[in-house]
CSV table of C-alpha atoms in Angstrom, one decimal:
chain,number,residue,atom,x,y,z
A,1,MET,CA,34.8,6.0,15.8
A,2,PRO,CA,31.1,3.5,17.4
A,3,GLN,CA,27.9,5.7,16.7
A,4,LEU,CA,26.4,7.1,19.9
A,5,PRO,CA,22.8,6.4,20.9
A,6,ALA,CA,20.0,8.1,18.8
A,7,PRO,CA,19.2,11.4,20.0
A,8,GLY,CA,15.1,11.1,21.7
A,9,TYR,CA,12.7,13.0,20.3
A,10,PRO,CA,11.2,15.9,22.4
A,11,ASP,CA,8.7,14.8,24.9
A,12,ASP,CA,5.9,16.4,22.8
A,13,VAL,CA,6.6,14.4,19.9
A,14,ARG,CA,7.3,10.8,21.9
A,15,ALA,CA,4.0,11.1,24.2
A,16,ARG,CA,1.8,11.9,20.5
A,17,LEU,CA,3.8,8.7,19.0
A,18,GLU,CA,3.7,7.0,21.7
A,19,THR,CA,-0.3,6.8,21.5
A,20,ASP,CA,0.1,6.5,17.9
A,21,ALA,CA,2.3,3.6,18.5
A,22,LYS,CA,-0.1,1.8,21.5
A,23,ALA,CA,-3.3,2.0,19.4
A,24,ILE,CA,-0.9,0.0,16.2
A,25,ILE,CA,0.5,-2.7,18.7
A,26,ALA,CA,-2.8,-3.5,19.9
A,27,ARG,CA,-4.2,-5.2,16.7
A,28,TYR,CA,-1.4,-7.7,16.8
A,29,PRO,CA,-1.5,-10.9,19.0
A,30,GLY,CA,2.5,-10.8,19.2
A,31,SER,CA,3.9,-7.4,19.3
A,32,ARG,CA,6.4,-7.3,17.3
A,33,SER,CA,4.7,-8.3,14.1
A,34,ALA,CA,3.8,-4.2,14.7
A,35,LEU,CA,7.2,-3.7,13.4
A,36,LEU,CA,6.3,-3.1,9.8
A,37,PRO,CA,3.5,-0.3,10.6
A,38,LEU,CA,5.3,1.3,13.3
A,39,LEU,CA,8.3,1.9,10.6
A,40,HIS,CA,6.0,3.6,8.7
A,41,LEU,CA,4.9,6.0,11.4
A,42,VAL,CA,8.4,7.0,12.4
A,43,GLN,CA,8.9,7.7,8.7
A,44,ALA,CA,5.4,9.6,9.0
A,45,GLU,CA,6.7,12.0,11.4
A,46,GLU,CA,10.1,12.3,10.3
A,47,GLY,CA,9.8,11.6,5.7
A,48,HIS,CA,12.6,8.8,6.4
A,49,VAL,CA,13.8,6.1,8.9
A,50,THR,CA,16.2,8.0,11.3
A,51,ARG,CA,18.5,6.2,14.2
A,52,THR,CA,15.7,8.4,16.5
A,53,GLY,CA,13.2,6.6,15.1
A,54,MET,CA,14.4,2.7,14.9
A,55,GLN,CA,15.6,3.5,18.7
A,56,PHE,CA,11.9,4.1,19.3
A,57,CYS,CA,10.4,1.3,17.6
A,58,ALA,CA,12.9,-0.9,19.4
A,59,ASP,CA,11.6,0.7,22.9
A,60,MET,CA,7.8,0.1,22.2
A,61,LEU,CA,8.1,-3.8,21.0
A,62,ASP,CA,11.0,-4.5,22.8
A,63,LEU,CA,13.9,-5.4,20.4
A,64,THR,CA,17.1,-5.0,19.5
A,65,THR,CA,18.2,-1.4,17.3
A,66,ALA,CA,19.8,-4.3,15.4
A,67,GLU,CA,16.7,-6.2,15.1
A,68,VAL,CA,15.0,-3.1,13.7
A,69,THR,CA,17.5,-2.4,11.2
A,70,ALA,CA,17.5,-4.9,10.0
A,71,VAL,CA,14.2,-5.2,9.0
A,72,ALA,CA,14.0,-1.0,8.2
A,73,THR,CA,17.1,-1.4,5.5
A,74,PHE,CA,15.2,-4.3,4.4
A,75,TYR,CA,12.7,-3.3,2.3
A,76,THR,CA,12.7,-0.3,0.4
A,77,MET,CA,9.3,1.3,1.3
A,78,TYR,CA,11.6,2.9,4.5
A,79,ARG,CA,14.0,5.4,3.1
A,80,ARG,CA,16.9,5.7,4.3
A,81,LYS,CA,17.9,9.7,4.1
A,82,PRO,CA,16.1,12.4,4.0
A,83,SER,CA,13.4,12.5,0.6
A,84,GLY,CA,11.4,14.5,-1.3
A,85,ASP,CA,7.8,15.2,-0.5
A,86,TYR,CA,7.0,13.1,-3.8
A,87,GLN,CA,8.6,9.4,-4.3
A,88,VAL,CA,8.2,9.4,-8.1
A,89,GLY,CA,9.8,5.2,-9.3
A,90,VAL,CA,10.2,3.9,-13.0
A,91,CYS,CA,10.0,0.6,-13.2
A,92,THR,CA,12.3,-0.7,-15.0
A,93,ASN,CA,11.9,-4.4,-15.0
A,94,THR,CA,12.0,-5.8,-18.3
A,95,LEU,CA,8.0,-5.3,-20.2
A,96,CYS,CA,8.1,-1.6,-18.8
A,97,ALA,CA,11.8,-1.3,-19.9
A,98,VAL,CA,10.7,-2.7,-23.2
A,99,MET,CA,7.6,-0.4,-23.7
A,100,GLY,CA,9.9,3.0,-23.0
A,101,GLY,CA,10.7,2.6,-19.0
A,102,ASP,CA,14.1,3.1,-19.4
A,103,ALA,CA,13.5,5.9,-21.6
A,104,ILE,CA,11.7,7.3,-19.0
A,105,PHE,CA,14.0,7.0,-16.1
A,106,GLU,CA,17.1,8.6,-18.7
A,107,THR,CA,14.7,11.4,-19.3
A,108,LEU,CA,13.8,12.1,-15.7
A,109,GLN,CA,17.4,11.6,-13.9
A,110,GLU,CA,18.8,14.6,-16.9
A,111,HIS,CA,15.5,16.8,-17.0
A,112,LEU,CA,15.5,16.9,-13.0
A,113,GLY,CA,19.2,16.5,-12.7
A,114,VAL,CA,19.7,13.9,-10.0
A,115,GLY,CA,20.5,10.1,-9.6
A,116,ASN,CA,18.9,7.3,-8.6
A,117,ASN,CA,17.5,7.5,-5.5
A,118,GLY,CA,18.2,10.9,-5.7
A,119,THR,CA,16.3,13.8,-4.3
A,120,THR,CA,15.9,17.6,-6.3
A,121,ASP,CA,17.3,20.8,-5.0
A,122,ASP,CA,13.7,21.7,-3.9
A,123,GLY,CA,13.0,18.8,-2.3
A,124,LYS,CA,9.8,18.0,-4.4
A,125,ILE,CA,10.6,15.0,-6.0
A,126,THR,CA,12.7,11.9,-5.3
A,127,LEU,CA,13.8,9.7,-8.3
A,128,GLU,CA,14.1,6.1,-8.4
A,129,HIS,CA,14.2,2.8,-10.4
A,130,ILE,CA,11.6,0.0,-9.3
A,131,GLU,CA,10.4,-3.2,-9.7
A,132,CYS,CA,7.4,-4.1,-10.9
A,133,ASN,CA,4.9,-2.6,-10.1
A,134,ALA,CA,2.2,-5.8,-11.2
A,135,ALA,CA,0.7,-3.1,-13.7
A,136,CYS,CA,1.9,-4.9,-16.6
A,137,ASP,CA,-0.8,-4.1,-18.5
A,138,PHE,CA,-0.2,-0.5,-18.3
A,139,ALA,CA,3.2,-0.4,-19.4
A,140,PRO,CA,5.3,1.5,-19.2
A,141,VAL,CA,4.3,2.4,-15.5
A,142,VAL,CA,5.0,5.7,-13.7
A,143,MET,CA,4.4,5.3,-9.4
A,144,VAL,CA,4.4,8.8,-7.3
A,145,ASN,CA,4.2,7.8,-3.4
A,146,TRP,CA,2.8,4.6,-4.5
A,147,GLU,CA,-0.1,6.1,-5.9
A,148,PHE,CA,-0.4,4.5,-10.3
A,149,PHE,CA,0.6,6.8,-13.9
A,150,ASP,CA,-0.1,5.0,-16.2
A,151,ASN,CA,0.7,4.2,-20.0
A,152,GLN,CA,3.5,6.9,-19.6
A,153,THR,CA,6.2,8.4,-22.3
A,154,PRO,CA,9.4,10.3,-21.7
A,155,ASP,CA,7.1,13.6,-22.3
A,156,SER,CA,4.0,12.7,-20.2
A,157,ALA,CA,6.1,12.0,-16.7
A,158,ARG,CA,8.5,15.2,-17.7
A,159,ARG,CA,4.8,16.9,-17.1
A,160,LEU,CA,3.8,15.0,-14.5
A,161,VAL,CA,7.2,16.2,-12.3
A,162,ASP,CA,6.9,19.7,-13.6
A,163,ASP,CA,3.3,20.1,-12.2
A,164,LEU,CA,4.3,18.6,-9.5
A,165,ARG,CA,7.0,20.5,-8.5
A,166,ALA,CA,5.0,24.0,-8.9
A,167,GLY,CA,2.2,22.2,-7.0
A,168,THR,CA,-0.6,22.0,-9.9
A,169,GLN,CA,-3.3,19.5,-8.7
A,170,VAL,CA,-2.1,16.0,-10.8
A,171,SER,CA,-4.7,12.8,-10.3
A,172,PRO,CA,-2.9,9.5,-10.6
A,173,THR,CA,-4.8,7.1,-13.8
A,174,ARG,CA,-6.0,4.7,-11.1
A,175,GLY,CA,-6.4,4.9,-7.0
A,176,ALA,CA,-7.0,7.6,-4.7
A,177,PRO,CA,-5.7,11.8,-5.3
A,178,LEU,CA,-2.0,12.5,-4.6
A,179,CYS,CA,-1.0,12.9,-0.6
A,180,THR,CA,2.6,13.8,0.3
A,181,PHE,CA,5.4,10.9,1.5
A,182,LYS,CA,4.5,11.4,5.2
A,183,GLU,CA,1.1,11.7,4.6
A,184,THR,CA,1.4,8.2,2.3
A,185,ALA,CA,3.1,6.9,5.1
A,186,ARG,CA,1.0,7.4,8.2
A,187,ILE,CA,-1.9,5.7,5.9
A,188,LEU,CA,0.3,3.2,5.5
A,189,ALA,CA,0.7,2.8,9.0
A,190,GLY,CA,-2.5,1.8,9.7
A,191,PHE,CA,-4.8,4.9,10.3
A,192,PRO,CA,-7.8,6.2,8.8
A,193,ASP,CA,-7.8,8.5,5.4
A,194,GLU,CA,-9.4,11.8,6.6
A,195,ARG,CA,-9.3,13.6,3.3
A,196,GLU,CA,-12.5,13.6,1.9
A,197,GLY,CA,-13.5,11.2,-1.3
A,198,ALA,CA,-10.2,10.1,-1.0
A,199,VAL,CA,-12.5,6.1,-0.2
A,200,GLU,CA,-14.5,6.8,-2.6
A,201,ALA,CA,-11.6,7.5,-5.3
A,202,GLY,CA,-10.1,4.6,-4.9
A,203,GLY,CA,-10.6,2.8,-8.3
A,204,SER,CA,-10.7,-0.6,-9.7
A,205,ALA,CA,-8.3,-2.2,-12.1
A,206,GLY,CA,-8.2,-1.4,-15.5
A,207,PRO,CA,-9.9,-2.0,-18.3
A,208,ALA,CA,-7.0,-4.5,-19.7
A,209,SER,CA,-6.9,-5.8,-16.6
A,210,LEU,CA,-10.6,-6.9,-16.4
A,211,ILE,CA,-10.3,-8.4,-19.3
A,212,GLY,CA,-7.8,-10.7,-18.9
A,213,LEU,CA,-10.2,-11.4,-15.7
A,214,ARG,CA,-13.1,-11.9,-17.6
A,215,LEU,CA,-10.3,-14.8,-19.6
A,216,ALA,CA,-9.3,-16.4,-16.7
A,217,LYS,CA,-12.9,-17.2,-15.5
A,218,GLY,CA,-13.2,-19.4,-19.0
A,219,GLU,CA,-15.6,-16.5,-20.5
A,220,THR,CA,-15.3,-16.1,-24.2
A,221,PRO,CA,-14.8,-12.5,-25.6
A,222,PRO,CA,-17.1,-11.4,-29.0
A,223,ALA,CA,-15.1,-13.1,-32.0
A,224,ARG,CA,-12.8,-10.3,-34.5
A,225,VAL,CA,-13.1,-11.0,-38.0
A,226,VAL,CA,-9.1,-10.2,-39.0
A,227,HIS,CA,-9.8,-9.7,-42.9
A,228,PRO,CA,-6.4,-10.4,-44.8
A,229,ARG,CA,-4.1,-8.0,-45.7
A,230,GLY,CA,-5.0,-5.8,-48.9
A,231,GLU,CA,-8.8,-7.0,-49.5
A,232,ALA,CA,-11.3,-4.8,-49.6
A,233,HIS,CA,-14.0,-4.7,-46.8
A,234,ASP,CA,-17.3,-3.4,-45.6
A,235,THR,CA,-17.2,-2.3,-42.2
A,236,GLN,CA,-18.8,-4.9,-39.5
A,237,ALA,CA,-20.3,-6.0,-36.4
A,238,PRO,CA,-18.2,-9.1,-34.7
A,239,HIS,CA,-20.4,-12.7,-35.1
A,240,ASP,CA,-19.5,-15.9,-35.3
A,241,PRO,CA,-17.2,-16.8,-38.4
A,242,SER,CA,-17.4,-19.2,-40.8
A,243,PRO,CA,-15.0,-21.9,-41.4
A,244,THR,CA,-13.3,-20.1,-43.8
A,245,GLU,CA,-12.6,-16.6,-42.0
A,246,HIS,CA,-9.0,-16.0,-40.0
A,247,LEU,CA,-9.3,-15.2,-37.0
A,248,SER,CA,-7.1,-12.9,-34.9
A,249,SER,CA,-4.4,-15.0,-33.1
A,250,HIS,CA,-5.2,-13.4,-30.4
A,251,ASP,CA,-8.7,-14.7,-30.3
A,252,ALA,CA,-8.5,-18.2,-30.8
A,253,PRO,CA,-5.6,-19.6,-32.5
A,254,GLN,CA,-6.3,-22.2,-35.0
A,255,ASP,CA,-4.6,-23.8,-38.1
A,256,THR,CA,-5.2,-21.9,-41.0
A,257,SER,CA,-3.9,-20.4,-44.7
A,258,ALA,CA,-7.1,-18.4,-45.4
A,259,SER,CA,-5.0,-15.4,-45.1
A,260,ASP,CA,-2.5,-16.9,-47.6
A,261,PRO,CA,-2.9,-15.8,-51.4
A,262,ASP,CA,-0.7,-19.1,-52.6
A,263,HIS,CA,-2.4,-21.8,-50.7
A,264,PRO,CA,-6.2,-20.0,-49.9
A,265,ALA,CA,-7.9,-23.4,-48.7
A,266,GLY,CA,-9.0,-22.5,-45.6
A,267,PRO,CA,-8.4,-24.8,-42.5
A,268,THR,CA,-6.2,-27.1,-42.7
A,269,ALA,CA,-7.0,-30.4,-42.9
A,270,GLU,CA,-5.8,-34.0,-41.1
A,271,GLU,CA,-3.3,-35.5,-43.1
A,272,GLY,CA,-4.9,-38.7,-44.8
A,273,GLU,CA,-8.2,-36.5,-44.8
């Protein structure tokens, strides 16, 4: 049987959403460019994108519901069914997976009693496995409402979801303090985050990422001397190594046999020298 037309919002809700929608649409030279933030707006209202929300977007942008549905079903940031106050996403892409992401996801499924995209009975947590979060320096990574929780383990992830369900305040490794999924959706719609101190707490890239940035800019980090295995030595500050000292391959790869007891010569010479 074909679906009946989507029910409309109550008059007071629609009037409020129309005011917000018009402010969003005014930012764009072409109105249909406002579809993505409008979907976040209706998601902020109900916690997921409903048929009512999609009909509202279509009405405001003079689109068909098919055009709106095509976009809403393409992007995973738009939920299609009721979900929790906290979207807990575990990265299971290659690096996070091998660093422990798969184990974290399996642990949370068992601990919460839900599968992928499942929501706990108390409506607090929706669990999902997600693709790369572009935070590979901090693998394995868990995100809560798209805020970063770096370098996680099965135990730390279990404590995290327990604290969220208990209403205990938790702080992301980087970024603004947590808010609910509906509040996050409204911010993504383009409205100011009015929580005190939230903008200032936005943070920046972590140390591991900044090291990579410095290398990309051509800056040379201080050399670290790695002594041959088993050789007693005194702790000393980094210094410019002599030609016979063995560098870490992460610092300055070079042909060397300094760490090979059977061939104690030093950097290999060119043939014929």
